[in-house]
CSV table of C-alpha atoms and ligand atoms in Angstrom, one decimal:
chain,number,residue,atom,x,y,z
A,1,MET,CA,-2.2,-20.4,-7.3
A,2,THR,CA,0.4,-18.4,-6.7
A,3,GLY,CA,2.3,-15.9,-8.1
A,4,PRO,CA,5.5,-13.6,-8.2
A,5,VAL,CA,3.9,-10.9,-5.9
A,6,VAL,CA,1.2,-10.7,-3.5
A,7,ARG,CA,0.8,-6.7,-3.0
A,8,LEU,CA,-1.4,-6.1,0.6
A,9,ALA,CA,-2.5,-2.8,1.4
A,10,ALA,CA,-3.7,-2.2,5.0
A,11,VAL,CA,-5.8,0.4,7.1
A,12,ALA,CA,-7.5,0.3,10.3
A,13,ASP,CA,-10.1,2.4,12.6
A,14,ILE,CA,-11.8,4.1,9.6
A,15,HIS,CA,-14.6,4.7,11.9
A,16,TYR,CA,-17.5,5.0,9.2
A,17,SER,CA,-20.6,7.1,10.5
A,18,LYS,CA,-24.2,7.3,9.0
A,19,THR,CA,-22.7,10.4,6.9
A,20,SER,CA,-19.2,9.0,6.0
A,21,GLN,CA,-20.7,7.2,2.3
A,22,GLY,CA,-18.2,8.5,-0.1
A,23,VAL,CA,-15.4,9.8,2.2
A,24,MET,CA,-12.9,7.1,1.2
A,25,LEU,CA,-14.1,6.2,-2.1
A,26,PRO,CA,-10.9,7.9,-3.5
A,27,LEU,CA,-8.3,6.0,-1.2
A,28,PHE,CA,-10.3,2.7,-1.6
A,29,ALA,CA,-9.9,3.4,-5.3
A,30,GLN,CA,-6.2,4.3,-5.3
A,31,ILE,CA,-5.6,0.9,-3.3
A,32,ALA,CA,-7.4,-1.1,-5.9
A,33,GLU,CA,-4.9,0.3,-8.3
A,34,ALA,CA,-1.9,-0.2,-6.3
A,35,ALA,CA,-2.8,-3.6,-4.4
A,36,ASP,CA,-4.1,-7.1,-4.6
A,37,VAL,CA,-5.6,-7.3,-1.7
A,38,LEU,CA,-7.3,-4.9,0.8
A,39,MET,CA,-7.0,-5.5,4.6
A,40,LEU,CA,-9.5,-3.8,6.9
A,41,CYS,CA,-8.1,-4.3,10.4
A,42,GLY,CA,-11.3,-3.4,12.8
A,43,ASP,CA,-13.4,-0.3,14.2
A,44,LEU,CA,-14.7,-0.1,10.5
A,45,THR,CA,-17.8,2.1,12.1
A,46,ASP,CA,-17.9,4.3,14.8
A,47,TYR,CA,-21.0,3.3,16.8
A,48,GLY,CA,-21.2,-0.1,15.7
A,49,LEU,CA,-24.6,0.3,14.0
A,50,THR,CA,-25.5,-2.0,10.6
A,51,GLU,CA,-26.7,1.7,9.0
A,52,GLU,CA,-22.5,3.1,9.2
A,53,ALA,CA,-21.7,-0.6,7.7
A,54,ARG,CA,-24.0,-0.1,5.0
A,55,GLN,CA,-22.5,3.4,4.4
A,56,LEU,CA,-19.0,1.6,4.2
A,57,ALA,CA,-20.6,-1.3,2.1
A,58,LYS,CA,-21.6,1.1,-0.6
A,59,ASP,CA,-17.9,2.3,-0.6
A,60,LEU,CA,-16.6,-1.0,-0.8
A,61,ALA,CA,-18.7,-2.3,-3.2
A,62,PRO,CA,-16.9,-1.0,-6.2
A,63,VAL,CA,-13.4,-2.0,-5.0
A,64,LYS,CA,-12.4,-5.2,-7.7
A,65,ILE,CA,-9.6,-6.3,-5.5
A,66,PRO,CA,-10.1,-9.1,-3.2
A,67,MET,CA,-10.9,-7.6,0.7
A,68,VAL,CA,-10.4,-9.1,3.8
A,69,GLY,CA,-11.0,-7.9,7.5
A,70,VAL,CA,-11.7,-8.3,11.1
A,71,LEU,CA,-14.4,-6.1,13.5
A,72,GLY,CA,-12.8,-3.8,16.3
A,73,ASN,CA,-14.4,-2.7,19.5
A,74,HIS,CA,-16.8,0.1,18.2
A,75,ASP,CA,-18.1,-2.3,15.8
A,76,PHE,CA,-19.4,-4.2,19.0
A,77,GLU,CA,-20.9,-1.3,20.6
A,78,ALA,CA,-24.3,-1.3,19.7
A,79,GLY,CA,-24.5,-5.2,19.7
A,80,GLN,CA,-25.3,-5.2,15.7
A,81,GLU,CA,-21.9,-6.7,15.3
A,82,GLN,CA,-23.1,-10.1,13.3
A,83,ASP,CA,-25.2,-7.4,11.1
A,84,ILE,CA,-22.0,-5.8,10.5
A,85,ALA,CA,-20.1,-8.4,9.4
A,86,ARG,CA,-22.8,-9.7,7.2
A,87,VAL,CA,-23.5,-6.4,5.3
A,88,LEU,CA,-19.9,-6.1,4.5
A,89,THR,CA,-19.4,-9.9,3.7
A,90,ASP,CA,-22.3,-9.5,0.9
A,91,VAL,CA,-19.7,-6.9,-0.6
A,92,GLY,CA,-16.9,-9.1,-0.8
A,93,VAL,CA,-15.1,-8.8,2.4
A,94,HIS,CA,-13.9,-11.9,4.1
A,95,MET,CA,-14.9,-11.2,7.6
A,96,LEU,CA,-12.4,-13.5,10.0
A,97,ASP,CA,-13.2,-14.1,13.5
A,98,GLY,CA,-11.4,-17.4,14.3
A,99,ASP,CA,-11.2,-17.9,10.3
A,100,THR,CA,-9.1,-18.6,7.8
A,101,TRP,CA,-8.7,-17.3,3.9
A,102,GLU,CA,-6.0,-18.0,1.0
A,103,TYR,CA,-5.1,-15.9,-2.0
A,104,ARG,CA,-2.3,-16.7,-4.3
A,105,GLY,CA,-0.4,-18.9,-1.6
A,106,VAL,CA,-0.5,-16.1,1.0
A,107,GLY,CA,-2.8,-17.2,4.2
A,108,PHE,CA,-4.5,-15.0,6.2
A,109,ALA,CA,-5.9,-15.3,9.6
A,110,GLY,CA,-7.9,-13.2,11.7
A,111,VAL,CA,-9.4,-12.0,14.8
A,112,ARG,CA,-10.5,-9.0,16.9
A,113,GLY,CA,-8.3,-10.1,19.7
A,114,PHE,CA,-8.8,-8.1,23.1
A,115,CYS,CA,-6.9,-6.5,25.5
A,116,GLY,CA,-5.2,-7.1,29.4
A,117,GLY,CA,-1.9,-5.7,29.0
A,118,PHE,CA,1.8,-6.6,27.9
A,119,GLY,CA,4.6,-8.8,29.4
A,120,ARG,CA,4.6,-8.9,33.3
A,121,GLY,CA,2.0,-6.3,33.1
A,122,ALA,CA,-0.6,-8.5,31.7
A,123,LEU,CA,-3.7,-9.3,33.9
A,124,GLY,CA,-3.7,-12.6,35.4
A,125,PRO,CA,-7.1,-14.6,35.8
A,126,TRP,CA,-7.2,-14.3,39.6
A,127,GLY,CA,-9.5,-13.4,42.1
A,128,GLU,CA,-13.0,-11.9,41.3
A,129,LYS,CA,-15.1,-14.0,38.7
A,130,ILE,CA,-15.2,-10.9,36.7
A,131,ILE,CA,-11.8,-10.5,36.5
A,132,LYS,CA,-11.2,-14.0,35.1
A,133,ASP,CA,-13.8,-13.7,32.8
A,134,PHE,CA,-12.1,-10.6,31.6
A,135,VAL,CA,-8.9,-12.4,30.8
A,136,HIS,CA,-10.7,-15.5,29.4
A,137,GLU,CA,-11.6,-13.3,26.4
A,138,ALA,CA,-8.4,-12.6,25.7
A,139,VAL,CA,-7.2,-16.4,26.3
A,140,GLN,CA,-10.3,-17.0,23.9
A,141,GLU,CA,-9.5,-14.5,21.4
A,142,SER,CA,-5.6,-16.4,21.3
A,143,LEU,CA,-6.7,-19.9,21.1
A,144,LYS,CA,-9.0,-18.5,18.0
A,145,LEU,CA,-6.0,-17.5,16.5
A,146,GLU,CA,-3.9,-20.2,17.3
A,147,SER,CA,-6.1,-22.5,15.6
A,148,ALA,CA,-6.8,-20.7,12.3
A,149,LEU,CA,-2.9,-20.2,11.9
A,150,ALA,CA,-3.1,-24.2,12.3
A,151,ARG,CA,-5.0,-24.5,9.9
A,152,LEU,CA,-3.0,-22.5,7.0
A,153,GLY,CA,-0.3,-25.0,6.6
A,154,GLU,CA,3.0,-24.3,5.1
A,155,GLN,CA,2.6,-20.8,3.4
A,156,HIS,CA,3.5,-17.5,4.2
A,157,ARG,CA,0.7,-16.5,7.1
A,158,ILE,CA,-0.5,-12.8,7.7
A,159,VAL,CA,-2.7,-12.3,10.9
A,160,LEU,CA,-5.1,-9.5,11.0
A,161,LEU,CA,-6.0,-8.2,14.6
A,162,HIS,CA,-7.7,-4.9,15.8
A,163,TYR,CA,-5.6,-5.3,19.0
A,164,SER,CA,-2.1,-4.7,19.7
A,165,PRO,CA,-0.4,-8.5,20.4
A,166,ILE,CA,2.8,-6.1,21.3
A,167,ARG,CA,3.4,-3.2,23.4
A,168,ALA,CA,6.0,-1.5,20.8
A,169,THR,CA,3.0,-0.3,18.6
A,170,VAL,CA,0.7,1.1,21.3
A,171,GLU,CA,3.8,3.8,22.8
A,172,GLY,CA,3.1,7.1,22.1
A,173,GLU,CA,-0.6,6.1,23.9
A,174,PRO,CA,-0.7,7.5,27.4
A,175,PRO,CA,0.8,4.9,29.3
A,176,GLU,CA,-2.4,4.3,31.6
A,177,ILE,CA,-4.3,2.8,29.0
A,178,PHE,CA,-1.6,0.5,27.7
A,179,PRO,CA,-3.6,-2.6,29.3
A,180,PHE,CA,-7.1,-1.4,27.2
A,181,LEU,CA,-5.0,-1.3,23.8
A,182,GLY,CA,-3.9,-5.3,23.5
A,183,SER,CA,-2.5,-8.3,25.0
A,184,SER,CA,0.5,-10.1,24.4
A,185,ARG,CA,-1.3,-13.3,25.2
A,186,LEU,CA,-1.9,-13.1,21.3
A,187,GLU,CA,2.0,-12.6,20.4
A,188,ASP,CA,2.0,-16.2,21.6
A,189,PRO,CA,0.3,-17.9,18.8
A,190,ILE,CA,1.8,-15.6,16.4
A,191,SER,CA,5.6,-17.0,17.5
A,192,ARG,CA,4.9,-20.2,17.6
A,193,PHE,CA,3.5,-20.1,13.9
A,194,ASP,CA,6.4,-18.4,12.7
A,195,VAL,CA,3.9,-15.7,11.0
A,196,THR,CA,5.2,-13.4,8.1
A,197,ALA,CA,3.4,-10.3,9.3
A,198,VAL,CA,0.7,-8.6,11.8
A,199,PHE,CA,-1.5,-5.8,11.1
A,200,HIS,CA,-3.8,-4.1,13.9
A,201,GLY,CA,-5.6,-0.9,15.0
A,202,HIS,CA,-7.0,0.5,17.9
A,203,ALA,CA,-4.3,2.6,19.1
A,204,HIS,CA,-5.0,5.5,17.6
A,205,LYS,CA,-1.7,7.7,18.8
A,206,GLY,CA,0.1,4.3,18.5
A,207,ALA,CA,4.0,3.5,17.0
A,208,PRO,CA,3.3,2.2,13.2
A,209,GLU,CA,5.9,-0.6,13.5
A,210,GLY,CA,7.3,-2.9,16.1
A,211,LYS,CA,8.4,-6.9,16.4
A,212,THR,CA,7.5,-9.8,18.5
A,213,GLN,CA,10.0,-11.5,21.1
A,214,THR,CA,11.2,-13.4,18.0
A,215,GLY,CA,11.4,-10.7,15.3
A,216,ILE,CA,8.3,-11.0,13.5
A,217,PRO,CA,7.3,-7.5,12.1
A,218,VAL,CA,3.9,-6.1,13.4
A,219,TYR,CA,2.8,-3.3,11.9
A,220,ASN,CA,-0.1,-0.8,13.4
A,221,VAL,CA,-2.4,0.3,10.6
A,222,SER,CA,-4.7,2.8,12.4
A,223,TYR,CA,-5.8,5.8,9.7
A,224,ALA,CA,-4.8,8.0,12.4
A,225,VAL,CA,-1.5,6.8,13.1
A,226,LEU,CA,-0.5,6.6,9.4
A,227,LYS,CA,-2.1,9.9,8.6
A,228,ALA,CA,0.4,11.4,11.6
A,229,GLN,CA,3.4,9.4,10.8
A,230,TYR,CA,3.4,9.8,7.2
A,231,PRO,CA,1.4,12.9,6.4
A,232,ASP,CA,3.1,13.0,2.7
A,233,GLN,CA,1.6,9.0,1.5
A,234,PRO,CA,-1.8,8.4,1.3
A,235,PRO,CA,-3.3,6.9,5.0
A,236,TYR,CA,-2.6,2.6,4.1
A,237,ARG,CA,0.1,0.6,4.3
A,238,LEU,CA,1.5,-1.2,1.5
A,239,PHE,CA,3.5,-4.5,1.7
A,240,GLU,CA,4.7,-7.6,-0.8
A,241,VAL,CA,4.7,-10.9,0.0
A,242,HIS,CA,6.6,-13.5,-2.3
A,243,PRO,CA,4.9,-16.6,-2.0
A,244,GLU,CA,7.2,-18.9,-3.7
A,245,THR,CA,10.1,-17.8,-1.2
A,246,GLN,CA,10.9,-19.9,1.6
A,247,GLU,CA,12.9,-17.9,3.6
A,248,GLU,CA,12.5,-16.7,6.9
A,249,HIS,CA,10.7,-12.9,6.4
A,250,PRO,CA,12.6,-11.6,3.9
A,251,SER,CA,10.1,-11.6,1.4
A,252,VAL,CA,8.1,-9.3,3.1
A,253,THR,CA,9.0,-5.6,2.1
A,254,PRO,CA,7.5,-2.6,4.1
A,255,ILE,CA,7.5,0.4,1.7
A,256,ALA,CA,8.0,3.4,3.1
A,257,GLU,CA,7.6,5.1,-0.1
A,258,HIS,CA,4.1,4.7,-1.9
A,259,ALA,CA,4.3,4.6,-5.5
A,260,GLY,CA,0.8,6.2,-6.1
A,261,ARG,CA,0.2,9.9,-6.0
A,262,ARG,CA,-1.1,11.3,-2.9
A,263,ALA,CA,-4.3,11.1,-2.1
A,264,THR,CA,-6.2,14.3,-3.0
A,265,ASP,CA,-9.5,13.5,-1.8
A,266,ARG,CA,-8.8,13.7,1.9
A,267,PRO,CA,-11.1,11.5,3.8
A,268,ALA,CA,-11.2,14.4,7.1
A,269,GLY,CA,-13.6,13.2,9.7
A,270,ALA,CA,-12.9,9.1,9.4
A,271,ALA,CA,-10.6,9.3,12.0
A,272,LYS,CA,-12.0,12.3,14.4
A,273,LYS,CA,-12.4,10.1,17.5
A,274,GLN,CA,-8.7,10.0,18.4
A,275,GLN,CA,-9.3,9.8,22.0
A,276,SER,CA,-11.3,6.8,21.3
A,277,SER,CA,-10.3,3.9,19.9
B,301,FE2,FE1,-10.7,0.3,18.5
B,302,FE2,FE1,-10.4,3.1,16.1
């Protein structure tokens, strides 16, 4: 099924804790009114605990629009990432790990991604085995993304990541940690498949927008970034995709001005750990 417009809302790094239940309910309700799809770009829990995911699941359960997401590094902290994904899947979130999902003519591909740095500063697979293993993880995530994009066919392709595929959207973080915020190995499949737009999180102090070398828009939708950059707007990003159009990119419209009211119940505390992405 295709329609005239598909409105996508994106947010990342909500870092739900054991006591977060209810914190994001007002925001999720607002998103469900303004958008057709909710995208969650990782670090959905704070310490990677299934119990934290259950708190989030309770707040997502009333959301009646489709949801799609990827996990972040925090969701792996306790080795409970599979349970976290299952708990979120049970309330209707399409969790992507090299998978695809399609909605009204828009294709979504998602992976967590990994770190290793950008451009000429990217870590190479040379020397000690542990360095090769580290680089291998980023390569594997890139290959998973490539494989997913290859399955989507000719349509608007939206990519969800946790880590950044470009340097521009981590600008603002201390330069010393840039290599831990993403990997330009993720940019290769994005460019090759002429993706419509990319959404990621992880860089809590990064920049909200950037572009790949081929001009594909990349948006850092980290909750903390959105709060800092757009203090007068609710902390999610809203986009419109027109599935019937075939032109290159003009159908995605970053909407700077949210039409709805400002969130009146601020989810304070949801993004407390800004120093830990
Ligand atoms: Fe993260
Ligand atoms: Fe985070």
